[in-house]
XYZ file of C-alpha atoms in Angstrom:
724
model
C -17.561 -12.050 9.425
C -16.340 -10.392 12.966
C -14.648 -7.862 9.911
C -18.247 -7.035 8.779
C -20.395 -4.359 10.305
C -24.290 -4.352 10.146
C -26.448 -2.336 10.021
C -28.661 -3.473 12.203
C -26.523 -3.927 14.967
C -24.770 -0.478 14.313
C -25.909 2.900 16.238
C -26.073 4.638 13.605
C -29.332 6.732 14.476
C -30.594 8.696 11.041
C -32.129 11.843 10.955
C -34.354 12.635 8.151
C -35.286 16.389 8.825
C -32.732 18.758 8.986
C -31.313 20.253 12.751
C -32.957 23.503 13.577
C -29.290 24.878 15.141
C -27.241 23.697 12.576
C -26.492 26.291 9.938
C -23.853 24.590 7.504
C -23.803 21.385 5.795
C -21.137 19.777 7.599
C -23.678 20.666 10.823
C -26.977 19.150 9.257
C -25.028 16.155 7.731
C -23.266 14.773 10.519
C -25.803 15.063 13.207
C -27.988 13.254 10.236
C -25.643 11.226 9.114
C -25.722 9.441 12.779
C -21.849 10.700 12.527
C -22.937 12.834 16.488
C -24.636 14.660 19.119
C -25.020 18.135 20.754
C -24.557 17.728 24.250
C -24.189 20.932 25.575
C -23.958 25.064 23.619
C -20.667 23.557 21.834
C -20.550 20.340 23.297
C -20.253 17.171 21.312
C -20.871 13.438 21.284
C -19.064 11.480 18.739
C -20.594 8.085 18.046
C -19.731 4.831 16.374
C -19.787 6.238 13.217
C -17.736 9.772 13.910
C -15.610 8.420 15.399
C -14.611 5.812 13.654
C -13.479 9.179 10.394
C -12.045 10.889 13.830
C -9.355 7.501 14.252
C -8.515 7.707 10.844
C -7.816 11.490 10.722
C -6.206 10.812 13.939
C -4.104 8.152 12.392
C -2.931 10.119 9.102
C -1.354 13.033 11.656
C 0.124 9.987 13.031
C 1.372 8.731 10.558
C 2.865 12.285 9.243
C 4.171 13.359 13.038
C 6.125 10.279 12.746
C 7.075 10.898 9.516
C 8.998 14.926 10.664
C 10.688 12.061 13.699
C 8.287 14.248 16.535
C 7.038 11.315 19.394
C 3.786 11.119 21.054
C 2.985 12.202 24.093
C -0.158 13.039 26.271
C 0.495 16.278 28.550
C -2.913 17.061 31.324
C -5.744 19.046 30.646
C -6.054 20.923 33.343
C -3.607 22.422 33.517
C -2.584 24.601 36.960
C -2.929 28.164 36.642
C 0.463 29.045 38.037
C 2.346 28.567 34.676
C -0.143 30.547 32.808
C 1.060 33.518 35.295
C 4.838 33.403 34.364
C 4.264 33.428 30.494
C 2.460 36.216 31.123
C -1.479 34.653 29.761
C -3.026 34.037 32.281
C -4.933 38.105 32.296
C -3.801 38.671 28.503
C -6.022 34.905 27.071
C -9.141 36.815 28.032
C -12.600 35.056 28.593
C -11.745 32.209 26.202
C -9.766 31.091 28.794
C -11.616 28.225 31.581
C -10.635 29.092 34.969
C -12.005 27.207 37.991
C -10.166 26.055 41.443
C -10.593 23.121 43.203
C -11.035 21.980 47.189
C -7.962 23.595 48.085
C -8.429 27.227 46.657
C -5.701 26.274 43.172
C -6.346 28.092 40.261
C -6.264 26.255 37.231
C -7.374 26.144 33.977
C -8.618 24.285 30.721
C -7.013 23.507 27.769
C -7.042 25.735 25.475
C -3.128 25.053 24.656
C 0.211 23.589 26.213
C 2.618 26.299 25.661
C 2.942 27.242 29.395
C 3.275 23.441 29.288
C 5.051 21.558 27.690
C 8.068 23.966 28.883
C 7.430 23.645 32.692
C 7.895 20.272 31.138
C 11.324 20.237 29.471
C 13.122 22.980 31.572
C 13.807 20.517 33.694
C 14.803 17.572 31.678
C 16.329 18.828 28.776
C 19.881 20.671 29.728
C 22.556 20.091 26.927
C 23.017 21.679 23.423
C 23.491 18.233 22.615
C 19.722 16.971 23.279
C 18.011 19.413 21.245
C 16.087 18.927 18.694
C 13.170 17.711 19.880
C 9.730 17.957 18.747
C 6.998 16.225 21.307
C 4.059 16.358 20.275
C 0.195 14.829 21.497
C -3.140 14.295 20.489
C -6.369 15.957 22.770
C -9.521 17.198 23.967
C -8.726 21.455 24.228
C -11.259 23.820 26.146
C -12.518 27.664 24.606
C -14.986 29.123 26.313
C -16.243 30.789 22.854
C -18.898 33.500 23.641
C -21.578 31.859 20.804
C -20.787 28.191 19.613
C -22.039 27.891 16.438
C -21.316 25.507 12.948
C -21.168 22.510 14.925
C -17.585 21.620 15.072
C -16.049 24.411 13.160
C -16.496 26.369 17.066
C -17.016 24.588 19.132
C -16.480 25.040 23.323
C -14.605 21.182 23.598
C -12.092 20.038 20.167
C -10.167 17.734 19.637
C -6.611 18.542 18.666
C -3.214 18.128 17.520
C -0.648 20.199 18.733
C 3.149 19.957 18.913
C 6.071 21.540 20.206
C 10.119 21.898 19.332
C 13.023 23.027 20.882
C 16.092 24.127 19.379
C 19.208 25.847 19.985
C 19.533 27.841 16.912
C 17.585 29.085 14.450
C 17.980 27.148 11.057
C 17.596 24.150 13.129
C 14.123 26.149 14.545
C 13.461 26.000 9.936
C 14.591 22.882 8.714
C 12.124 21.226 11.810
C 9.279 23.939 10.489
C 9.847 23.314 7.284
C 9.585 19.649 7.619
C 6.394 19.753 10.098
C 4.147 22.529 7.236
C 5.933 19.898 4.609
C 4.206 17.392 6.992
C 1.545 19.578 6.883
C 0.751 19.291 3.637
C 0.062 15.546 3.348
C -2.206 15.278 5.828
C -4.376 17.690 4.332
C -4.104 15.548 0.929
C -4.638 12.096 2.799
C -8.163 13.958 4.330
C -9.083 15.124 0.568
C -8.783 18.339 1.416
C -8.558 21.461 -1.001
C -6.785 23.287 0.466
C -4.286 26.634 0.672
C -1.238 27.191 2.733
C -1.276 31.720 3.589
C 0.120 33.179 5.769
C -1.305 34.322 8.983
C -0.877 37.222 12.055
C 0.042 34.342 15.127
C -2.947 36.111 17.226
C -2.635 35.120 20.898
C -0.272 32.038 20.418
C 2.991 34.268 19.400
C 5.691 33.863 17.363
C 6.523 36.593 13.997
C 6.359 33.824 12.009
C 3.905 31.648 11.109
C 1.530 29.826 8.267
C -2.262 28.789 8.860
C -3.555 25.434 5.817
C -7.096 26.703 4.837
C -9.542 24.513 3.712
C -11.058 25.707 1.152
C -14.654 26.340 1.816
C -17.643 29.159 1.448
C -18.652 28.063 4.878
C -15.059 28.975 6.080
C -15.243 32.054 8.838
C -11.818 32.882 8.126
C -11.927 34.797 4.366
C -8.046 35.060 2.208
C -6.725 35.993 -1.021
C -4.501 34.191 -3.631
C -2.687 34.735 -6.678
C -1.304 32.396 -9.419
C 1.673 32.261 -8.343
C 1.097 31.464 -5.576
C 1.565 33.364 -3.120
C -1.101 33.223 -0.506
C -2.414 34.686 2.949
C -5.523 35.074 5.628
C -6.871 38.662 4.877
C -5.906 39.805 8.469
C -1.971 38.917 7.370
C -1.564 39.515 4.195
C 0.981 42.886 3.121
C -1.741 44.992 0.901
C -1.059 46.882 -1.512
C -4.270 48.454 -2.030
C -5.534 49.804 -5.426
C -6.131 53.769 -5.043
C -7.066 56.670 -7.906
C -6.621 60.362 -7.989
C -8.600 62.262 -7.989
C -7.015 65.342 -9.469
C -8.299 69.264 -9.081
C -6.113 71.880 -9.549
C -5.971 72.997 -5.932
C -6.938 71.910 -2.766
C -11.306 73.118 -2.729
C -13.423 73.301 0.443
C -16.729 71.581 -0.318
C -20.245 71.539 1.148
C -21.207 67.616 1.824
C -24.327 68.167 3.655
C -25.455 65.162 4.979
C -22.772 63.247 4.196
C -20.859 61.326 7.120
C -19.765 57.806 5.007
C -17.476 57.361 2.185
C -19.907 55.355 -0.078
C -22.242 58.798 0.728
C -18.820 60.588 0.086
C -18.165 59.232 -3.847
C -21.985 59.351 -4.544
C -22.402 63.163 -3.808
C -18.998 63.486 -6.048
C -19.904 61.141 -8.458
C -16.509 59.136 -8.632
C -14.966 55.678 -7.065
C -14.300 54.662 -3.841
C -11.139 54.466 -4.557
C -10.914 57.829 -4.577
C -11.752 58.613 -1.201
C -9.447 58.578 2.088
C -11.027 57.248 4.974
C -9.951 58.140 8.723
C -10.357 56.592 11.528
C -8.987 57.522 14.920
C -7.212 55.836 18.453
C -5.365 56.856 21.232
C -1.737 55.042 21.826
C -0.995 53.185 24.721
C -0.392 56.556 26.840
C -3.724 58.667 25.139
C -2.719 61.162 22.649
C -4.772 61.046 19.541
C -3.374 59.036 16.898
C -5.387 59.678 13.385
C -5.548 56.681 11.126
C -5.598 56.654 7.093
C -6.899 53.592 4.537
C -8.050 53.834 0.871
C -11.744 54.848 1.191
C -11.989 51.468 -0.186
C -10.167 49.371 2.732
C -10.784 48.768 6.400
C -8.745 49.402 9.387
C -6.926 45.963 10.088
C -7.104 46.852 14.059
C -4.167 44.130 14.839
C -1.664 46.129 11.972
C -2.731 49.176 13.419
C -1.763 47.812 17.105
C 1.778 47.455 15.744
C 1.965 49.993 13.808
C 1.011 52.043 16.834
C 1.802 50.035 20.447
C -1.600 50.181 21.512
C -3.449 52.084 19.775
C -7.195 51.154 20.619
C -9.908 53.390 18.913
C -12.355 56.152 20.064
C -15.921 56.964 21.982
C -17.521 58.430 20.250
C -17.725 60.437 23.256
C -14.254 60.900 23.335
C -13.995 61.940 19.420
C -15.614 64.856 20.752
C -12.774 65.015 23.437
C -10.934 64.750 21.669
C -12.237 67.494 19.470
C -13.504 65.920 16.235
C -16.561 65.408 13.514
C -17.688 61.916 13.538
C -17.929 61.352 9.470
C -15.054 64.923 8.673
C -11.837 63.813 9.572
C -8.967 64.717 7.167
C -5.055 65.524 8.131
C -5.368 69.484 7.453
C -6.333 71.041 9.925
C -6.291 68.179 12.876
C -5.504 68.930 16.635
C -2.963 70.188 17.871
C -0.099 67.184 19.025
C -2.242 64.195 16.947
C 0.177 62.396 14.810
C -1.067 61.344 11.284
C -0.906 57.050 10.792
C -1.145 56.958 6.587
C -1.268 53.377 4.404
C 0.954 53.161 2.425
C -0.216 52.305 -1.061
C -1.318 56.244 -0.228
C 1.972 57.494 -0.390
C 1.528 58.208 -5.013
C -1.690 59.315 -4.257
C -0.788 62.594 -5.041
C -4.214 64.610 -3.652
C -6.546 62.981 -1.210
C -10.474 63.811 -0.833
C -10.857 63.860 1.982
C -13.071 65.429 5.538
C -12.257 68.942 6.425
C -12.928 68.582 10.116
C -15.091 70.465 10.283
C -19.193 68.913 10.234
C -21.023 68.788 6.222
C -17.777 69.517 5.017
C -14.876 67.579 3.094
C -11.823 68.200 0.407
C -11.566 67.700 -2.505
C -7.571 67.999 -4.024
C -5.320 68.268 -1.206
C -1.698 68.012 -1.296
C 0.429 65.343 -0.158
C 3.177 67.072 1.602
C 2.079 70.844 0.757
C -1.283 71.088 2.845
C -1.100 68.742 4.858
C 2.160 66.122 6.628
C 2.349 61.871 7.298
C 4.027 61.208 10.080
C 3.998 57.543 9.821
C 3.670 55.345 6.558
C 2.844 51.604 7.291
C 1.202 48.872 6.531
C -2.600 48.935 7.727
C -5.852 47.559 5.833
C -7.109 44.218 5.178
C -6.209 43.177 2.004
C -9.104 42.324 -0.177
C -9.937 40.377 -3.816
C -8.347 42.887 -6.522
C -5.447 44.683 -4.342
C -1.931 43.848 -5.483
C 0.274 40.518 -5.257
C 2.955 41.447 -2.811
C 5.494 38.499 -4.848
C 4.332 39.538 -8.778
C 1.719 42.246 -8.516
C -0.957 40.742 -10.350
C -4.577 41.887 -8.933
C -5.654 39.096 -5.955
C -8.200 36.435 -6.426
C -10.870 35.751 -2.815
C -11.871 33.278 -0.761
C -13.110 32.168 2.472
C -11.764 28.735 4.227
C -11.586 26.722 7.233
C -8.319 26.835 8.981
C -8.009 23.532 9.355
C -3.256 23.743 10.650
C -1.218 26.070 11.643
C 2.940 26.577 12.155
C 4.032 29.239 14.552
C 8.063 30.295 14.924
C 7.358 30.994 18.583
C 11.233 32.423 19.302
C 11.643 32.251 22.760
C 8.567 33.686 24.209
C 7.850 30.995 26.309
C 11.754 29.602 27.057
C 13.016 33.831 28.448
C 9.039 34.268 30.516
C 9.598 30.628 32.196
C 12.908 30.381 32.252
C 13.790 27.592 30.079
C 17.639 27.688 28.736
C 19.907 24.476 28.108
C 23.876 24.638 28.204
C 25.526 25.465 24.343
C 29.008 24.541 23.610
C 30.620 26.858 25.188
C 28.578 26.159 28.653
C 26.177 29.108 27.991
C 22.937 29.504 29.480
C 21.572 29.605 26.379
C 16.579 29.578 26.207
C 15.615 26.923 24.230
C 14.160 28.632 20.813
C 10.324 26.876 20.258
C 7.792 26.085 17.361
C 4.098 24.973 18.022
C 2.183 23.024 15.227
C -1.432 22.157 15.282
C -3.819 20.031 13.505
C -7.751 20.809 14.142
C -8.897 17.195 14.472
C -12.046 17.140 14.471
C -12.518 20.859 12.359
C -11.111 19.085 9.672
C -13.762 16.058 10.143
C -15.963 18.683 9.271
C -13.719 20.297 6.239
C -14.037 16.941 4.967
C -17.926 17.027 4.726
C -17.703 21.081 3.708
C -15.753 20.124 0.963
C -17.114 17.116 -0.293
C -21.053 17.165 0.241
C -24.308 17.452 -2.473
C -27.936 17.488 -1.935
C -28.535 13.451 -1.208
C -25.222 13.604 1.652
C -21.398 12.727 2.632
C -19.457 12.057 -0.148
C -16.074 10.613 2.418
C -12.844 10.014 1.008
C -11.573 7.047 0.662
C -8.593 7.847 3.197
C -11.363 8.855 5.825
C -14.214 7.313 5.483
C -16.249 5.239 7.889
C -16.714 2.404 6.437
C -15.339 1.836 2.602
C -17.654 -0.580 1.179
C -21.646 -1.343 1.724
C -23.095 -4.235 0.422
C -26.601 -3.731 -0.336
C -29.125 -6.526 -0.174
C -32.926 -5.497 -1.822
C -34.374 -8.392 0.462
C -33.907 -9.565 3.681
C -34.194 -13.347 4.117
C -34.367 -14.332 1.694
C -32.257 -17.584 -0.215
C -30.220 -16.447 -2.462
C -29.837 -12.519 -2.568
C -29.073 -12.322 1.705
C -27.117 -15.927 1.328
C -24.758 -13.910 -2.215
C -24.440 -10.258 -0.303
C -23.230 -11.812 3.758
C -20.752 -14.174 0.783
C -20.038 -10.405 -1.023
C -18.896 -9.001 1.961
C -16.671 -11.865 3.338
C -14.665 -11.690 0.282
C -14.415 -8.004 0.253
C -13.274 -8.661 4.497
C -10.498 -10.750 3.091
C -9.458 -8.418 0.512
C -8.686 -5.752 3.398
C -11.899 -3.724 2.683
C -13.753 -1.606 5.430
C -17.366 -3.069 4.939
C -20.917 -2.590 6.381
C -23.744 -4.543 5.296
C -27.333 -3.128 5.831
C -29.611 -6.433 7.105
C -32.315 -4.531 7.925
C -35.195 -5.291 7.267
C -35.890 -2.428 5.551
C -37.613 -0.689 1.763
C -34.711 -0.343 -0.605
C -34.936 3.204 -0.830
C -34.388 4.230 3.215
C -31.125 1.561 2.379
C -30.168 3.917 -0.087
C -31.171 7.752 1.501
C -28.954 6.204 3.613
C -26.327 4.640 2.113
C -26.069 8.197 0.529
C -27.064 10.339 3.322
C -24.299 8.263 5.526
C -21.485 8.511 2.521
C -20.260 5.148 1.712
C -17.544 5.229 -1.328
C -18.705 2.582 -2.932
C -22.233 0.639 -2.692
C -22.828 -2.321 -3.951
C -26.126 -3.599 -3.969
C -27.658 -7.288 -4.031
C -31.418 -8.294 -6.073
C -32.977 -10.321 -7.279
C -32.756 -9.377 -11.034
C -29.578 -8.988 -11.278
C -28.585 -12.510 -9.951
C -31.008 -13.373 -11.942
C -28.262 -12.134 -14.798
C -25.791 -13.236 -12.488
C -24.371 -9.131 -12.091
C -24.232 -6.997 -8.961
C -24.495 -3.036 -9.189
C -21.745 -1.293 -7.915
C -22.395 2.828 -7.433
C -19.227 5.020 -6.138
C -21.117 7.124 -4.197
C -18.300 10.566 -5.218
C -19.814 10.789 -8.391
C -23.378 9.063 -9.013
C -21.761 6.174 -12.106
C -23.071 2.626 -11.224
C -21.877 -0.465 -13.268
C -23.483 -3.770 -14.035
C -20.829 -5.827 -13.522
C -20.505 -9.566 -12.773
C -20.828 -12.016 -9.414
C -17.773 -13.818 -10.104
C -15.358 -10.993 -11.547
C -16.612 -7.700 -8.711
C -14.187 -9.463 -5.311
C -11.749 -9.315 -8.461
C -12.172 -6.413 -10.048
C -12.569 -4.393 -7.164
C -9.153 -5.991 -4.854
C -7.184 -5.029 -8.535
C -8.662 -1.624 -9.241
C -7.468 -0.882 -4.862
C -3.966 -2.396 -5.189
C -2.573 -1.100 -8.342
C -4.246 1.941 -8.262
C -5.267 3.792 -4.951
C -2.312 5.586 -4.912
C -3.292 7.804 -7.528
C -3.692 9.903 -4.633
C -3.659 10.453 -1.902
C -7.297 10.397 -0.789
C -8.413 7.896 -2.719
C -10.063 9.508 -3.886
C -9.171 8.145 -7.159
C -8.557 4.409 -6.457
C -11.752 3.048 -8.272
C -13.224 5.712 -11.004
C -11.045 2.035 -13.152
C -14.172 0.412 -11.937
C -16.878 2.755 -14.126
C -14.297 3.872 -16.368
C -14.134 7.697 -15.550
C -10.925 10.192 -17.377
C -11.899 8.015 -21.108
C -13.599 10.911 -22.295
C -14.274 12.208 -25.813
C -12.883 16.405 -25.977
C -12.718 19.477 -28.238
C -14.227 21.084 -31.369
C -14.391 19.361 -35.180
C -11.167 19.042 -35.762
C -9.252 20.396 -32.787
C -5.229 19.014 -32.789
C -6.036 18.199 -29.527
C -8.915 15.918 -29.958
C -6.618 12.982 -30.871
C -4.647 13.711 -28.350
C -7.105 12.801 -26.193
C -8.861 9.921 -27.419
C -5.829 7.824 -28.026
C -5.480 5.155 -25.597
C -2.574 2.418 -24.111
C -3.685 -0.792 -23.487
C -1.837 -2.654 -21.445
C -3.873 -6.314 -20.214
C -2.394 -7.627 -17.279
C -3.641 -11.408 -15.482
C -4.892 -11.718 -11.976
C -5.017 -15.258 -9.666
C -7.662 -16.335 -7.207
C -8.930 -19.559 -6.617
C -11.098 -19.366 -9.457
C -7.682 -19.363 -12.141
C -6.094 -16.348 -13.774
C -8.554 -13.980 -14.784
C -7.137 -11.255 -17.539
C -8.055 -8.117 -16.823
C -7.583 -4.599 -19.813
C -6.471 -1.180 -18.984
C -7.619 1.207 -20.590
C -5.515 4.612 -19.897
C -5.859 8.384 -20.937
C -1.717 9.893 -21.026
C -0.742 8.441 -18.086
C -3.829 7.767 -15.773
C -5.251 4.876 -15.901
C -9.028 5.381 -16.804
C -10.941 1.729 -16.818
C -10.518 -1.763 -16.349
C -12.305 -3.908 -18.186
C -12.358 -7.916 -17.804
C -11.467 -9.475 -21.206
C -13.830 -11.504 -22.321
C -16.066 -8.364 -21.925
C -13.447 -6.336 -24.268
C -15.897 -6.090 -27.497
C -18.920 -5.019 -25.626
C -16.980 -1.844 -23.677
C -15.384 -1.555 -27.010
C -18.494 -1.279 -29.111
C -20.100 1.469 -26.229
C -17.158 3.665 -26.040
C -17.369 3.784 -29.595
C -21.308 5.311 -30.094
C -20.125 7.284 -27.556
C -17.880 8.833 -29.763
C -20.031 9.376 -31.571
C -22.330 10.448 -29.829
C -20.840 13.302 -28.247
C -19.242 14.639 -31.535
C -22.857 14.811 -32.698
C -23.856 16.322 -30.386
C -21.567 19.592 -30.004
C -21.971 19.604 -33.993
C -25.445 20.157 -33.382
C -27.135 21.866 -35.953
C -24.385 23.432 -37.865
C -23.586 21.140 -40.584
C -25.982 18.561 -42.725
C -26.658 15.626 -41.103
C -23.967 12.784 -43.615
C -20.916 16.106 -42.626
C -21.918 14.974 -38.899
C -22.079 11.538 -40.013
C -18.275 11.852 -42.097
C -17.622 13.594 -38.374
C -18.218 11.096 -36.402
C -17.162 8.270 -38.766
C -13.034 10.100 -38.453
C -13.947 10.705 -34.389
C -13.573 7.336 -33.890
C -10.933 6.476 -36.803
C -8.876 8.706 -34.910
C -8.356 6.438 -31.952
C -4.924 5.415 -32.024
C -3.050 3.083 -29.477
C 0.071 4.448 -28.229
C 3.868 3.607 -29.204
C 4.959 1.451 -25.914
C 6.541 -1.644 -26.347
C 6.939 -3.920 -29.445
C 5.679 -6.880 -27.748
C 3.930 -8.376 -25.203
C 3.815 -11.471 -23.313
C 3.740 -14.726 -23.597
C 1.024 -14.562 -20.524
C -1.090 -12.365 -21.645
C -0.294 -12.784 -26.225
C -4.559 -13.831 -26.323
C -5.580 -11.307 -24.669
C -3.865 -8.703 -26.486
C -4.687 -10.648 -29.996
C -8.497 -10.114 -28.534
C -8.171 -6.274 -27.947
C -6.125 -5.662 -31.201
C -8.529 -7.558 -33.721
C -11.678 -5.591 -32.300
C -9.947 -2.487 -32.223
C -9.213 -3.246 -36.220
C -12.192 -4.454 -36.689
C -13.825 -0.737 -35.027
C -11.863 0.983 -38.023
C -8.928 2.041 -35.018
C -5.953 2.426 -36.771
C -3.055 0.106 -34.474
C 0.342 1.185 -34.328
C 2.027 -2.650 -34.450
C 3.984 -3.516 -30.958
C 1.301 -0.589 -28.641
C -0.973 -2.920 -26.664
C 1.541 -3.452 -24.597
C 2.452 -3.630 -21.247
C 2.615 -7.476 -19.378
C 1.173 -7.544 -15.575
C 1.888 -10.614 -13.394
C 2.685 -11.374 -10.185
C 3.568 -7.232 -8.865
C 5.772 -7.471 -12.284
C 5.323 -4.809 -14.992
C 6.775 -5.252 -19.119
C 8.076 -1.978 -19.901
């Protein structure tokens, strides 16, 4: 049983209490579940279970990268300072770049990213357009000297990242690879079980003008994003801001006294108007030290990245600098600014004819300042952070907001690095041209934390099948018992032979401890073996994601799991739906009494299947609602199953009617709901192999009063063939 992990030997030290410095769910649970341990501030050791999850995420990334044609390399983490000087980023990157000198006093850095190194690598190797395009990637430890590491793996000083780089002769070639990488990144998120949004983003210190971030939605996310039902999504720093200011109309510009009013909130309250009717002023200077005053809607904030883009070198003034320029903090406006001041305003204010602004005099403001009459604007630009409620730039509808964790990002770098570092190739005419580059990063360790942020409850982690440290945990309630222990060992061995990753909790601990640890660690499936269940010939199977439990015959559990795993694992890329069929998930009565959709939601397609095993042929029935498989039952238990479903449908129907109708009416309605169950027409006949089982199902349905359509119980699955 070398393929079965044993909790008695596994180094997985779980904790009962939350660590004091753990602020968010992923940090708390990864520490408590024995996945990681803190080594120093922002530096973590991955323990065996955490490493298993990390390896699975890395393998998913590798598979999707290889599918794009990218080739894996491994570059050093330690990089020479001279190549960073070549690119110009040695001083620009900031204190997050970990710099050091070796014994020969040569400057080095620990790489937070590898644009310089990869460019230096290929500039002497790729010499002709015939060698292009070329895509290389690595999975590597990176370093970033965060001033305040926090949130565990989400903001650490040492982290694991996949970074890929592509080199092209044309922009069209770059676009093809960029699109292919974006598609691969979506698949990576889906396979890891992440709910995500690809959003417009800012390229930051990496550079380039075109970039998309892949955000895993989570309340703990540090990034704010906006999105629309039309499909548009953007980081609030990068999205185009179409604010919705309102107009406070007065006959003419009027100067009013506003004693003690310094903020937009105070001004709006003083005037009794919404903040959307005010205009906020922010002062700064350009690269040459000239005064620039920017104006944005009062309910919005200035985006300093956009401001610097509109006015190169723009920085906000200090209080002392404002005094030196003759400005009045809290009372600035476009009317009466110091001579030579440049006025830059947000696009959204262009359609607002009258502004409520400061009067450039302490304790005074203007209402009704007329654009183009009382003051002029020198430049219009997109200056604001986007916020929920702004107009979508694609369709105009109000935007919704969410928080997200950036798990990956794709960039079109252009020639930023190849120009700076002299990386060129010979084109078809023999002319030397700089490479056009793309860059594509996945935060592997951040992805692990993001999965936990989305998949957890009050008891612990709920891993998707695709990245779980193991698929099934077998829990014998007594260890050393002559019946329970051997049965548990046998099941674990059978599951392992079927291709599952299995752990058996063979510790001599109380059942409560084992259950708590199983939920905390987050094994997707838990198989509980106890004396009482064995006496009835059953074991209990629990689906961690939902908490659903089911008693399954001991001699059928391996076969049923095998069938569900092989036949239905494609329902979702992350494997979440692989075992729903074992628990009847998706088979639900729905809709109010008399609703048109009730019969549709209760309609079933039945398909019989025959599975061969060393115990002989065993037949199952698949119940499906629409196209999605709903549950799987051994044929000999289908009667009991349908009886239970009939009672459940009736109970739900009575619950919906509540006390609004008489008991007689409720009983008639419940009977009507059951009678509306029908089997969808598919095929006229069923193969002889499973004909007897089909008749069994049909007879039982008929006995329940379910209307049958001739030839509707359909489909035979045997040795990989499905009858249609």
